[in-house]
Amino acid sequence: MANRIEAQAPPAADTSQVKAVRDPSEIADTYALYLDDESHSFDGRADEILFPTTEGELAALLKQAHAKNVPVTIQGSRTGLTGAAVPLGGIVINVEKMNRLLYMDYEESRGVYTIAAEPGVLLEDLVRAVTTKSLDELRGRGTPDQQAVLERFLKEPTDYTFPVDPTETSACIGGITACNASGARTFRYGAVRDWVFRVRVVLMNGDILDIRRGEVFAEDGRFEIVLSDGSVVEVPVPTYEMPQTKNAAGLYAKPDMDLIDLFIGSEGILGAITLVELGLVPLPENIMTVMAFFPSEDDAVDFVYDVRSSDSPVQMTFLEYFGPNALKIIREKASGAGIKVPALTDSTQAIVFFEFSYTEEDMEEKVMALEEMLNAHNSSSESSWAGLDRAELEKMKTVRHFVPETINATIAQRKQQYHEVHKIGTDMAVPDEALRDYLRFYREVLDSQGMEYVVFGHIGNNHLHVNMIPRNNEEVEQGMANYMTFAKRAVELGGTVAAEHGIGKLKREFLKIMYGESGIQEMQAVKRALDPKWLLNRGNMIDVPSDI
């Protein structure tokens, strides 16, 4: 093991055939979507939009921009919620045409199959190809050993999948790696970081790093990168302490960290990802999905503490929560859609939505243990809704989506009258012991103001989304002030200001709350080492220093 890695010089590449959009009116009209993301918070602008198809082309484009001192925004499918993919001038390099699966391999140290993909591959396409074993495009790709692994995988009687399940399945592989995406099943499987075994990254000068997990580790608080011209770049590792929670805020930093983790979750400010190798897991034999109904929020939280304890006989895949105001939406929309939600009564005040796997041999044992835990917290199997067949699971999915759909529709309607109105949704997470206090803090602040709000989300990771729904422009200001209040409280409790959506261009001020000015300066030092001209994804995560 060592802290040094040698960069590869970019291959000779002809960029004259790269699709380029340079006409200002065409960019503003036909390609307007490439100036925005799902946050809809910035008026993006770009001088040109480029669509490379290979790593060599992308490296050549970055090298050219570096020589001309032109800022570059790397973007994929633009499904993010923080403006990270929104250009604020300069060049856009979009990787959607780098969309090939590359090879399959086997990670001996962890005993898992892996699949490598270019950054523009959509998550939903990769998952579909893996779960259905529709991998003909991989035949003949990779080394002979990798081709042998592919043939072995195709003959496996077991089905496999990529375990991390971000809600936005149209996200691209490069994007979910750059922001360290997560989803409901992160409760069991962790975030994308936990399943990345290799990345190839192009630096702003065009040099290429091939980083495999377990090969390069920080020593004495730094990494050393030998560039293709022979010069050595020292990359300092930040010394701040990250929260012990689900977290997607700032650069990953630990004293003896793996170099690969510096780039995962870095939001594109250190380099452009051109290859990601992801781990796969077997699909469980059977899955049971349940909505358990509780007469109070406290009962629901007590159940969560109980069922997620280390000695719980039922290990959950995910644990989701719907609070009282979310229940109002579910009741209204289910009735309007003619959907009967079994066991949902007028006295129900909270839902815990969860999933666990079982075998025919242990099903009875797990169901009995679950019944005991439900009974201990004023619920039961009779006052729950279990999905055992595809029809019920689809109905559950519909009911679950009533909540965000209704919130978004309400916001759109109010925005017609009040232009500044937008949804203000929190993304904080806190340590296990702080869940109850933090949820109570949310309620006390918002109820005292009379602010309309809905609470739902990933309670298994203490990561609840509190959606504030302003009725007018004045309440938008109040909601943004609340967001700052909630962020400060999360940090006081040992939590994070961004558990899954990242920082991007939208939440830089909140990152300062978490790490202070010294932490921001340490991140800037990493950025300066790898991109001294500050050209790559400028404005993401950290402010541009005054001397740039």
GROMACS .gro file of C-alpha atoms in nm, residues 187 301-319 373 432 459-461:
model
   25
  187PHE     CA    1  -3.050   0.161   0.577
  301VAL     CA    2  -4.054   0.615   1.680
  302ASP     CA    3  -4.038   0.364   1.967
  303PHE     CA    4  -4.103   0.083   1.718
  304VAL     CA    5  -3.824   0.210   1.493
  305TYR     CA    6  -3.576   0.214   1.783
  306ASP     CA    7  -3.682  -0.140   1.872
  307VAL     CA    8  -3.677  -0.296   1.526
  308ARG     CA    9  -3.346  -0.145   1.415
  309SER     CA   10  -3.154  -0.249   1.728
  310SER     CA   11  -2.857  -0.476   1.671
  311ASP     CA   12  -3.029  -0.770   1.841
  312SER     CA   13  -3.357  -0.738   1.650
  313PRO     CA   14  -3.461  -1.077   1.510
  314VAL     CA   15  -3.594  -0.904   1.197
  315GLN     CA   16  -3.329  -0.717   0.997
  316MET     CA   17  -3.500  -0.452   0.786
  317THR     CA   18  -3.402  -0.359   0.433
  318PHE     CA   19  -3.561  -0.016   0.469
  319LEU     CA   20  -3.759   0.181   0.727
  373MET     CA   21  -4.258  -0.573   1.852
  432ASP     CA   22  -2.967   0.752   1.644
  459ILE     CA   23  -3.642   0.717   0.945
  460GLY     CA   24  -3.414   0.414   0.955
  461ASN     CA   25  -3.119   0.653   0.905
   0.00000   0.00000   0.00000
